[in-house]
Coordinates of C-alpha atoms in Angstrom, one line a residue:
Chain A
M1 CA -19.4 19.3 -10.9
R2 CA -19.8 15.8 -12.3
T3 CA -17.8 14.6 -15.3
N4 CA -19.5 14.3 -18.7
L5 CA -18.8 10.6 -18.9
Y6 CA -21.6 8.2 -19.8
F7 CA -21.6 4.8 -18.2
R8 CA -23.9 2.3 -16.6
R9 CA -24.6 2.7 -12.9
V10 CA -22.9 0.0 -10.8
A11 CA -24.0 -1.3 -7.4
V12 CA -22.6 -3.6 -4.8
I13 CA -25.1 -6.2 -3.7
G14 CA -23.0 -8.7 -1.7
A15 CA -19.7 -9.1 0.0
G16 CA -17.9 -11.8 2.0
M17 CA -14.6 -12.4 3.6
T18 CA -12.7 -14.9 5.7
P19 CA -11.4 -13.8 9.1
F20 CA -7.8 -12.6 8.8
K21 CA -5.4 -15.0 10.6
R22 CA -1.7 -15.5 11.0
R23 CA -1.5 -18.9 9.1
Y24 CA -4.3 -20.9 7.6
L25 CA -4.3 -24.6 6.8
E26 CA -6.6 -23.7 3.8
T27 CA -5.0 -23.1 0.4
P28 CA -5.4 -19.8 -1.4
Q29 CA -8.0 -21.4 -3.6
E30 CA -10.0 -22.6 -0.6
L31 CA -9.8 -19.2 1.1
A32 CA -11.0 -17.5 -2.2
W33 CA -13.8 -19.9 -2.4
E34 CA -15.0 -19.3 1.1
A35 CA -15.1 -15.5 0.6
S36 CA -16.7 -15.8 -2.9
K37 CA -19.4 -18.2 -1.8
T38 CA -20.3 -15.9 1.1
A39 CA -20.5 -12.9 -1.2
L40 CA -22.7 -14.7 -3.7
E41 CA -25.0 -15.9 -0.9
E42 CA -25.5 -12.4 0.3
A43 CA -26.2 -11.2 -3.2
G44 CA -28.7 -14.0 -3.8
L45 CA -26.8 -15.2 -6.9
E46 CA -25.5 -18.6 -8.1
L47 CA -22.1 -18.9 -9.7
R48 CA -23.8 -19.6 -13.0
D49 CA -25.3 -16.1 -12.9
V50 CA -21.9 -14.4 -12.8
D51 CA -20.7 -13.1 -16.2
C52 CA -17.1 -12.5 -15.4
V53 CA -14.6 -12.6 -12.5
V54 CA -11.9 -10.1 -11.5
I55 CA -9.1 -11.3 -9.3
G56 CA -6.8 -9.1 -7.3
S57 CA -3.6 -10.4 -5.9
A58 CA -0.2 -8.9 -5.0
P59 CA 3.1 -10.5 -5.8
D60 CA 2.9 -14.2 -6.7
A61 CA 5.9 -14.7 -4.4
F62 CA 3.7 -14.2 -1.2
D63 CA 1.7 -17.3 -1.8
G64 CA 4.7 -18.9 -3.6
I65 CA 2.7 -19.8 -6.7
H66 CA 3.8 -18.3 -9.9
M67 CA 1.0 -17.0 -12.2
K68 CA -1.3 -16.9 -9.3
G69 CA -4.2 -15.3 -11.2
E70 CA -4.7 -18.4 -13.2
Y71 CA -4.3 -20.6 -10.1
L72 CA -6.8 -18.5 -8.1
S73 CA -9.4 -18.4 -10.8
H74 CA -10.4 -21.9 -9.6
G75 CA -11.5 -20.9 -6.1
S76 CA -12.9 -17.6 -7.4
G77 CA -15.4 -19.2 -9.7
G78 CA -13.6 -18.2 -12.8
V79 CA -13.4 -21.5 -14.6
R80 CA -14.6 -21.1 -18.3
K81 CA -15.5 -17.5 -17.7
P82 CA -13.8 -14.3 -18.7
V83 CA -11.2 -13.7 -15.9
S84 CA -8.8 -10.9 -15.4
R85 CA -6.3 -10.2 -12.7
V86 CA -5.2 -6.8 -11.5
Y87 CA -2.0 -6.1 -9.6
V88 CA -0.8 -2.8 -8.3
G89 CA 1.0 -4.0 -5.1
G90 CA -0.8 -2.9 -1.9
A91 CA -3.2 -0.8 -3.9
T92 CA -4.6 -4.0 -5.5
G93 CA -7.6 -4.6 -3.3
V94 CA -9.4 -1.4 -4.2
M95 CA -8.1 -1.7 -7.8
T96 CA -10.0 -5.1 -8.0
V97 CA -13.3 -3.1 -7.2
I98 CA -12.4 -0.5 -9.8
S99 CA -11.7 -3.1 -12.4
A100 CA -15.0 -4.9 -11.6
W101 CA -16.6 -1.4 -11.8
Y102 CA -15.4 -0.8 -15.4
H103 CA -16.4 -4.3 -16.5
V104 CA -20.0 -3.4 -15.6
A105 CA -19.9 0.4 -16.3
S106 CA -18.8 -0.3 -19.8
G107 CA -21.7 -2.5 -20.5
L108 CA -19.5 -5.5 -21.1
C109 CA -20.8 -7.5 -18.2
R110 CA -23.8 -7.3 -16.0
K111 CA -22.8 -9.3 -12.9
V112 CA -19.2 -9.4 -11.8
L113 CA -17.5 -11.3 -8.9
A114 CA -14.5 -9.4 -7.6
V115 CA -12.1 -11.6 -5.4
A116 CA -8.9 -10.7 -3.6
E117 CA -6.7 -13.1 -1.7
E118 CA -3.3 -13.3 -0.1
K119 CA -1.5 -15.8 2.0
M120 CA 1.5 -14.0 3.6
S121 CA 2.5 -16.9 5.7
P122 CA 4.1 -19.4 3.2
G123 CA 7.3 -17.2 2.7
R124 CA 9.7 -18.3 5.4
P125 CA 11.2 -17.0 7.6
H126 CA 9.6 -13.7 6.7
P127 CA 7.6 -12.5 3.7
Q128 CA 9.7 -9.3 3.4
A129 CA 12.4 -11.4 1.7
V130 CA 10.2 -11.7 -1.5
F131 CA 10.8 -8.0 -2.2
R132 CA 14.4 -8.7 -3.1
Y133 CA 13.8 -8.1 -6.8
I134 CA 11.6 -5.0 -6.8
W135 CA 14.5 -2.6 -6.5
D136 CA 16.7 -0.9 -9.1
P137 CA 19.1 -3.8 -9.7
I138 CA 22.2 -1.5 -9.9
T139 CA 21.7 1.4 -7.5
E140 CA 19.5 -0.1 -4.8
K141 CA 19.8 -3.9 -4.8
P142 CA 23.3 -4.0 -3.4
L143 CA 21.9 -2.5 -0.1
N144 CA 19.3 -5.3 0.1
P145 CA 16.6 -2.8 1.1
N146 CA 13.2 -4.0 2.2
L147 CA 9.9 -2.1 2.1
I148 CA 9.7 -1.5 5.8
W149 CA 12.8 0.6 5.8
I150 CA 11.9 2.8 2.9
F151 CA 8.5 3.4 4.6
A152 CA 10.5 4.2 7.7
M153 CA 12.2 6.9 5.8
E154 CA 8.9 8.2 4.5
M155 CA 7.5 8.2 8.1
H156 CA 10.6 10.1 9.2
R157 CA 10.2 12.6 6.5
Y158 CA 6.4 13.1 7.3
M159 CA 7.3 13.7 10.9
Y160 CA 10.1 16.1 10.1
V161 CA 8.3 18.2 7.5
N162 CA 5.0 18.5 9.5
K163 CA 6.6 18.5 13.0
V164 CA 4.6 15.4 14.1
S165 CA 5.7 13.4 17.1
K166 CA 5.7 9.6 17.5
E167 CA 3.1 10.0 20.3
E168 CA 0.7 11.7 17.8
I169 CA 1.2 8.9 15.3
A170 CA 0.7 6.1 17.8
L171 CA -2.8 7.3 18.4
V172 CA -3.8 5.8 15.0
S173 CA -2.6 2.4 16.2
V174 CA -4.6 2.8 19.5
K175 CA -7.8 3.8 17.6
N176 CA -7.6 1.1 15.0
K177 CA -6.8 -1.8 17.3
R178 CA -9.7 -0.6 19.5
N179 CA -12.1 -0.4 16.5
A180 CA -11.0 -3.9 15.6
L181 CA -12.4 -5.3 18.8
A182 CA -15.9 -4.9 17.3
N183 CA -14.9 -6.7 14.1
P184 CA -15.5 -10.5 14.0
Y185 CA -13.0 -10.9 11.2
A186 CA -10.1 -9.1 13.0
Q187 CA -6.8 -10.7 13.9
L188 CA -5.5 -8.1 16.3
G189 CA -8.2 -6.1 18.1
A190 CA -6.9 -4.8 21.4
E191 CA -7.1 -2.1 24.0
I192 CA -3.6 -0.6 23.9
T193 CA -2.1 2.8 24.9
V194 CA 0.2 5.2 23.3
E195 CA 2.8 4.1 25.8
D196 CA 2.5 0.5 24.6
V197 CA 3.3 1.6 21.1
L198 CA 6.3 3.7 22.2
K199 CA 7.6 0.8 24.3
S200 CA 7.3 -1.8 21.6
E201 CA 10.4 -3.2 19.9
V202 CA 12.1 -0.9 17.4
L203 CA 12.2 -2.6 14.0
V204 CA 13.4 0.1 11.7
W205 CA 13.6 3.5 13.4
P206 CA 11.1 5.3 13.6
V207 CA 8.9 2.2 13.0
Q208 CA 8.2 0.1 16.1
L209 CA 6.4 -3.2 16.3
L210 CA 3.0 -1.7 17.2
D211 CA 3.3 0.9 14.4
V212 CA 2.9 -1.9 11.8
S213 CA 0.1 -4.3 10.7
P214 CA 0.7 -8.0 11.1
V215 CA 1.5 -10.8 8.7
S216 CA -1.9 -12.4 7.7
D217 CA -3.7 -14.8 5.5
G218 CA -7.2 -14.1 4.1
A219 CA -9.6 -13.5 1.3
A220 CA -12.4 -11.1 0.5
A221 CA -15.0 -10.9 -2.3
M222 CA -17.7 -8.6 -3.6
V223 CA -20.5 -8.8 -6.1
L224 CA -20.9 -5.8 -8.4
V225 CA -23.8 -5.6 -10.8
E226 CA -25.6 -3.2 -13.2
G227 CA -28.2 -0.9 -11.7
D228 CA -31.2 -2.6 -13.1
V229 CA -30.0 -6.0 -11.8
A230 CA -29.3 -4.5 -8.4
R231 CA -32.9 -3.3 -8.1
R232 CA -34.2 -6.8 -8.7
Y233 CA -32.1 -8.4 -6.0
T234 CA -32.0 -5.8 -3.2
D235 CA -33.8 -2.8 -1.8
T236 CA -30.5 -1.4 -0.4
P237 CA -27.9 -1.4 -3.1
V238 CA -24.7 0.5 -2.4
W239 CA -23.6 2.5 -5.5
V240 CA -20.1 2.9 -6.7
E241 CA -20.1 6.6 -7.7
G242 CA -16.5 7.5 -8.2
V243 CA -13.2 5.7 -9.0
G244 CA -9.7 7.0 -9.3
W245 CA -6.2 5.5 -9.5
T246 CA -2.7 6.8 -10.1
L247 CA 0.8 5.5 -10.3
D248 CA 3.7 7.7 -9.5
N249 CA 7.3 7.2 -10.4
T250 CA 9.0 3.9 -9.3
S251 CA 12.2 6.0 -8.9
W252 CA 10.9 6.8 -5.5
P253 CA 13.9 9.0 -4.5
N254 CA 12.6 11.5 -7.1
R255 CA 9.8 12.8 -5.0
E256 CA 9.1 14.5 -1.7
L257 CA 8.1 11.6 0.6
A258 CA 6.2 13.8 3.1
Y259 CA 3.0 14.1 1.0
P260 CA 1.3 11.5 -1.3
R261 CA 0.7 13.7 -4.4
Y262 CA -0.3 10.6 -6.5
L263 CA -3.1 9.9 -4.0
E264 CA -4.4 13.5 -4.3
N265 CA -4.6 12.9 -8.1
A266 CA -6.4 9.6 -7.6
A267 CA -8.8 11.2 -5.1
R268 CA -9.5 14.2 -7.4
M269 CA -10.4 11.8 -10.2
A270 CA -12.8 9.8 -8.0
Y271 CA -14.3 12.9 -6.3
K272 CA -14.9 14.6 -9.7
M273 CA -16.8 11.5 -10.9
A274 CA -18.9 11.4 -7.7
G275 CA -19.5 15.2 -7.8
I276 CA -17.7 15.8 -4.5
E277 CA -16.3 19.4 -4.3
R278 CA -15.6 19.7 -0.5
P279 CA -14.4 16.3 0.6
Q280 CA -14.2 17.2 4.3
K281 CA -17.9 18.3 4.3
E282 CA -19.3 15.7 2.0
I283 CA -17.6 12.5 3.0
D284 CA -19.2 10.8 6.1
V285 CA -16.9 7.8 6.6
V286 CA -13.5 6.7 5.4
E287 CA -11.3 3.7 5.2
P288 CA -7.8 5.0 4.4
Y289 CA -5.0 2.3 3.9
D290 CA -3.1 1.8 7.2
P291 CA -0.4 -0.8 6.9
F292 CA 1.6 1.6 9.2
D293 CA 0.0 4.0 11.6
Y294 CA 1.5 7.1 10.0
K295 CA 0.1 6.0 6.6
E296 CA -3.5 6.6 7.8
L297 CA -2.6 10.3 8.6
H298 CA -0.6 10.6 5.4
H299 CA -3.5 9.2 3.4
L300 CA -6.2 11.3 5.2
E301 CA -4.2 14.3 4.0
G302 CA -3.8 12.9 0.4
L303 CA -7.6 12.3 0.4
M304 CA -8.0 16.0 1.3
L305 CA -9.9 15.1 4.5
A306 CA -7.3 17.1 6.4
K307 CA -5.0 19.9 5.4
R308 CA -1.3 19.0 5.0
G309 CA 0.2 18.2 8.4
E310 CA -3.2 18.7 10.2
A311 CA -4.4 15.1 10.3
P312 CA -2.6 14.4 13.7
S313 CA -4.3 17.3 15.5
L314 CA -7.7 16.4 14.1
L315 CA -7.1 12.8 15.2
K316 CA -6.2 14.0 18.7
E317 CA -9.5 16.0 18.8
G318 CA -11.4 12.9 18.1
F319 CA -12.5 14.0 14.6
F320 CA -11.6 10.6 13.1
D321 CA -13.0 8.5 16.0
K322 CA -15.8 6.0 15.5
D323 CA -18.2 8.6 17.0
G324 CA -16.4 11.6 15.4
E325 CA -17.0 13.9 12.4
I326 CA -15.5 11.5 9.9
P327 CA -15.0 8.1 11.4
S328 CA -11.7 6.7 9.9
S329 CA -11.0 2.9 9.7
P330 CA -14.2 1.9 11.7
S331 CA -13.3 -1.7 10.7
G332 CA -10.1 -1.5 12.7
G333 CA -8.0 -1.2 9.5
L334 CA -5.0 -3.2 8.6
L335 CA -3.5 -2.5 12.0
G336 CA -6.4 -4.2 13.7
V337 CA -7.9 -6.5 11.2
G338 CA -4.7 -7.8 9.5
N339 CA -2.9 -7.3 6.3
P340 CA -3.3 -10.1 3.7
I341 CA -2.3 -7.5 1.0
A342 CA -4.9 -7.6 -1.8
A343 CA -7.6 -8.9 0.5
A344 CA -6.9 -6.1 3.0
G345 CA -7.7 -3.4 0.4
L346 CA -11.0 -5.2 -0.6
M347 CA -11.8 -5.6 3.2
K348 CA -11.6 -1.7 3.4
T349 CA -14.1 -1.4 0.6
I350 CA -16.3 -4.0 2.2
S351 CA -16.2 -2.1 5.4
I352 CA -17.6 1.0 3.6
Y353 CA -20.2 -1.2 2.0
W354 CA -21.3 -2.5 5.4
Q355 CA -21.4 1.1 6.8
L356 CA -23.5 2.4 4.0
K357 CA -25.8 -0.6 4.0
G358 CA -26.2 -0.3 7.8
T359 CA -25.0 -3.9 8.4
G360 CA -21.8 -3.0 10.3
G361 CA -23.2 -4.5 13.5
R362 CA -20.9 -3.4 16.4
M363 CA -18.7 -1.7 13.8
Q364 CA -21.4 0.6 12.7
V365 CA -20.6 4.2 13.3
K366 CA -22.8 6.4 15.3
K367 CA -23.7 9.1 12.8
P368 CA -25.9 8.4 9.8
V369 CA -23.7 7.9 6.7
H370 CA -24.4 8.6 3.1
T371 CA -21.1 8.9 1.3
G372 CA -18.1 6.7 2.0
V373 CA -14.5 6.4 0.7
A374 CA -12.1 3.4 0.6
Q375 CA -8.5 3.8 -0.4
A376 CA -5.5 1.5 -0.9
W377 CA -1.8 2.2 -1.5
G378 CA 1.2 0.2 -2.5
D379 CA 3.9 -0.8 -5.0
L380 CA 7.1 1.2 -4.4
M381 CA 5.1 3.7 -2.3
Q382 CA 3.6 5.1 -5.5
A383 CA 0.3 3.4 -6.4
S384 CA -3.0 4.7 -5.0
T385 CA -6.6 3.6 -5.6
V386 CA -9.7 5.3 -4.4
V387 CA -13.4 4.4 -4.6
V388 CA -16.4 6.6 -3.5
M389 CA -19.6 4.8 -2.6
R390 CA -23.1 6.0 -1.7
N391 CA -26.3 4.4 -0.4
Chain B
M1 CA -17.5 -24.2 7.1
T2 CA -14.9 -23.7 9.8
L3 CA -11.5 -22.4 8.7
H4 CA -8.4 -23.7 10.5
P5 CA -5.5 -21.4 11.5
L6 CA -2.3 -23.3 12.1
K7 CA -0.1 -23.1 15.1
E8 CA 3.7 -23.0 14.8
E9 CA 4.0 -26.5 16.4
E10 CA 1.5 -27.9 13.9
L11 CA 3.5 -26.5 11.0
N12 CA 6.7 -28.0 12.3
S13 CA 5.2 -31.4 12.8
H14 CA 4.2 -31.6 9.1
Y15 CA 6.2 -32.8 6.1
T16 CA 7.6 -29.7 4.4
V17 CA 9.0 -29.4 0.8
N18 CA 12.1 -27.3 0.5
Y19 CA 12.8 -25.7 -2.8
K20 CA 15.3 -23.2 -3.9
P21 CA 14.8 -21.7 -7.4
E22 CA 18.0 -21.4 -9.3
A23 CA 17.4 -18.1 -11.1
V24 CA 20.5 -16.0 -11.6
Y25 CA 20.2 -12.7 -13.3
S26 CA 22.7 -10.6 -15.3
Y27 CA 21.3 -7.1 -15.2
T28 CA 22.5 -4.4 -17.5
A29 CA 23.1 -0.9 -16.1
G30 CA 21.8 0.9 -19.2
Q31 CA 23.1 4.0 -21.1
A32 CA 22.9 6.6 -18.4
L33 CA 23.8 4.5 -15.4
S34 CA 26.9 3.1 -17.1
K35 CA 28.3 6.6 -17.3
F36 CA 27.4 7.1 -13.7
L37 CA 29.2 4.0 -12.6
L38 CA 32.3 5.1 -14.6
G39 CA 32.0 8.5 -12.9
L40 CA 32.1 6.8 -9.5
K41 CA 35.4 5.4 -10.3
D42 CA 36.8 8.9 -10.8
G43 CA 35.2 10.1 -7.6
K44 CA 32.4 12.0 -9.3
I45 CA 28.7 11.9 -8.9
L46 CA 27.1 12.5 -12.3
G47 CA 23.7 13.7 -13.2
R48 CA 22.1 14.2 -16.6
K49 CA 20.2 17.3 -17.7
C50 CA 17.0 17.6 -19.6
P51 CA 17.4 20.1 -22.5
K52 CA 13.8 21.3 -22.2
C53 CA 13.1 21.8 -18.5
G54 CA 16.6 21.8 -17.2
R55 CA 16.0 19.2 -14.5
V56 CA 19.1 17.3 -13.5
Y57 CA 18.5 13.7 -12.7
V58 CA 20.6 11.9 -10.1
P59 CA 21.4 9.1 -10.8
P60 CA 21.4 10.1 -14.5
R61 CA 18.5 9.0 -16.7
M62 CA 18.4 8.5 -20.4
Y63 CA 15.2 10.5 -20.8
C64 CA 13.3 13.2 -18.8
E65 CA 10.2 11.6 -17.3
K66 CA 8.3 14.9 -17.5
C67 CA 9.1 16.2 -21.0
F68 CA 9.8 12.7 -22.4
V69 CA 12.7 13.9 -24.4
E70 CA 16.3 12.5 -24.4
N71 CA 18.4 14.0 -21.7
V72 CA 21.7 15.5 -22.9
D73 CA 24.6 16.8 -20.9
Y74 CA 26.1 14.8 -18.0
V75 CA 27.0 17.2 -15.2
E76 CA 28.9 16.7 -12.0
V77 CA 26.7 17.4 -9.0
A78 CA 27.7 18.6 -5.5
N79 CA 26.4 19.5 -2.1
P80 CA 24.9 16.3 -0.8
Y81 CA 22.5 16.3 2.1
L82 CA 20.4 13.8 4.0
D83 CA 16.7 13.9 2.9
A84 CA 15.6 11.0 5.1
F85 CA 17.2 8.2 7.1
T86 CA 16.3 5.1 9.0
V87 CA 18.0 2.8 11.5
V88 CA 17.6 -0.9 10.7
Y89 CA 17.5 -3.5 13.5
Y90 CA 16.6 -6.6 11.5
D91 CA 17.7 -8.1 8.2
N92 CA 15.4 -9.2 5.4
E93 CA 15.0 -12.6 6.9
G94 CA 13.8 -11.2 10.1
R95 CA 17.0 -11.9 12.1
K96 CA 18.1 -9.3 14.6
L97 CA 21.3 -7.5 13.5
D98 CA 24.3 -7.5 16.0
K99 CA 24.6 -3.7 15.4
P100 CA 21.9 -1.5 13.9
V101 CA 22.7 0.0 10.5
T102 CA 21.9 3.6 9.5
L103 CA 20.8 4.1 5.9
G104 CA 19.9 7.3 4.3
L105 CA 18.5 8.9 1.2
V106 CA 21.1 11.3 0.0
R107 CA 20.1 14.1 -2.4
F108 CA 22.1 16.8 -4.1
E109 CA 21.2 20.5 -4.3
E110 CA 19.2 21.5 -7.4
T111 CA 18.8 18.0 -8.7
V112 CA 16.0 15.5 -9.0
G113 CA 16.4 12.1 -7.4
G114 CA 18.8 10.7 -4.9
L115 CA 21.0 7.8 -3.8
L116 CA 20.8 5.3 -1.0
A117 CA 23.8 5.3 1.3
Y118 CA 25.2 3.9 4.5
V119 CA 25.5 6.8 6.9
E120 CA 28.3 7.3 9.4
G121 CA 28.0 9.7 12.3
E122 CA 25.1 11.3 14.0
P123 CA 22.4 11.8 11.3
R124 CA 20.1 14.8 11.0
L125 CA 17.4 15.4 8.5
G126 CA 18.3 18.1 6.0
G127 CA 21.9 18.0 7.3
R128 CA 25.0 18.1 5.0
V129 CA 27.0 15.0 4.4
E130 CA 30.3 14.2 2.8
I131 CA 30.9 11.2 0.6
V132 CA 33.6 8.9 2.0
A133 CA 33.3 6.1 -0.5
Y134 CA 32.2 6.5 -4.2
D135 CA 30.7 3.1 -4.3
I136 CA 27.4 1.3 -4.5
P137 CA 26.1 1.5 -1.9
L138 CA 27.5 5.0 -1.4
R139 CA 29.0 5.7 2.0
V140 CA 28.6 9.1 3.6
R141 CA 29.6 10.8 6.8
V142 CA 27.6 13.5 8.5
K143 CA 29.4 16.9 8.4

């Protein structure tokens, strides 16, 4: 059953991105410009046609430029236009699309450029250090935690509650890195084995080197327009049919880590808007957020594409393979393509756009696809954003 | 246009600007957490109870996040157990530690929340622990 909301229909008519790489000479503005220009070219629009710009970027501290939204508006074509910046940590990339959606759906703007960029390489020696001030300053800060090790605890909890082995989780890394071989934008496409993952260096038990996505620089952009406009510019618009987002508690010890309840809420919101009642039957292709291999399984369950604890067995059966029932991360995901935080979430949405438009090239999944879902996740493990698209 | 990914050598051969921001913060612990810190000095772990739903928050919170009313009584909580743990091999700057450190999320029976702690002994998920140092960070030993 669809919601009773009234809004203008919104379509994607262009997208662009830079390849994701370890360290770019180009500045954040230059990377944003490259992606934006490509997206506008595909849409057939000039910058002067754009009514407003939405920018997505994670902590300023990654690029090392405070008030990065203002800085980035330059390369994103936002000069002397209404510009807004959204930021929900790792969930930002998909939130950028959601924000662009409501700019158009509300009737406020007709043509919106959505841009997400992140340079993870300037922070030396490692970008994890910028998370020093996200913790509770009294109870958590004295331990100097970093995000990887709270995710390690989440992974451990997921494995324990659902009786999942490291071998089963490693299959995600194997699948995504293999899918990335077909993606010209990918940083880490490779043919690896479960054994390679299990033999890779232990970073924070149970997280090993090949369980995590790399440090990357990159930008991505998308053009979202009102339905009437879309019909004028293309015969194959891809419609944004459902959006959902949720924040859980930043007091992360307050919840069970084995299941992302906040994601289920975000997915239910998006599915209701898109009229999806049986996600596993109605969704053809999915890009769940996979900065770690276990996260893809965790998120497939939160998206209700697998029952709790059942994602690993479905994965093993090939259900989520590129030629499976619901191909998952056909782009190669963050594990294969790279993880410039906000840009990675937008890359996931662009991948679904390509799949639905049929322009995925070697990434294109075998089965015909009609409904696709992209999802991102972040902040203190508690933000989730979901978008449903159809062709 | 061709984009240019940099190699490590290239980066080192360039002029770099080093800058260290001098931002120093004096955080306040707040109402509920101040009581909690005083409790630690007496060797007690305090939680705070919501008068409406009865949830006990550990560490104590000024308000119930579900009912959105002010929490009332401080109660001493007991029976700590290990909800999750991890073994850390690298520090935040990416340097390998001489000896890996075990860190855990310690929860208390019939409460909401938990505390981070250094863990001694052979850790087990769901297993009981005892508190060996009432400090921040807390230090626990596997029972």
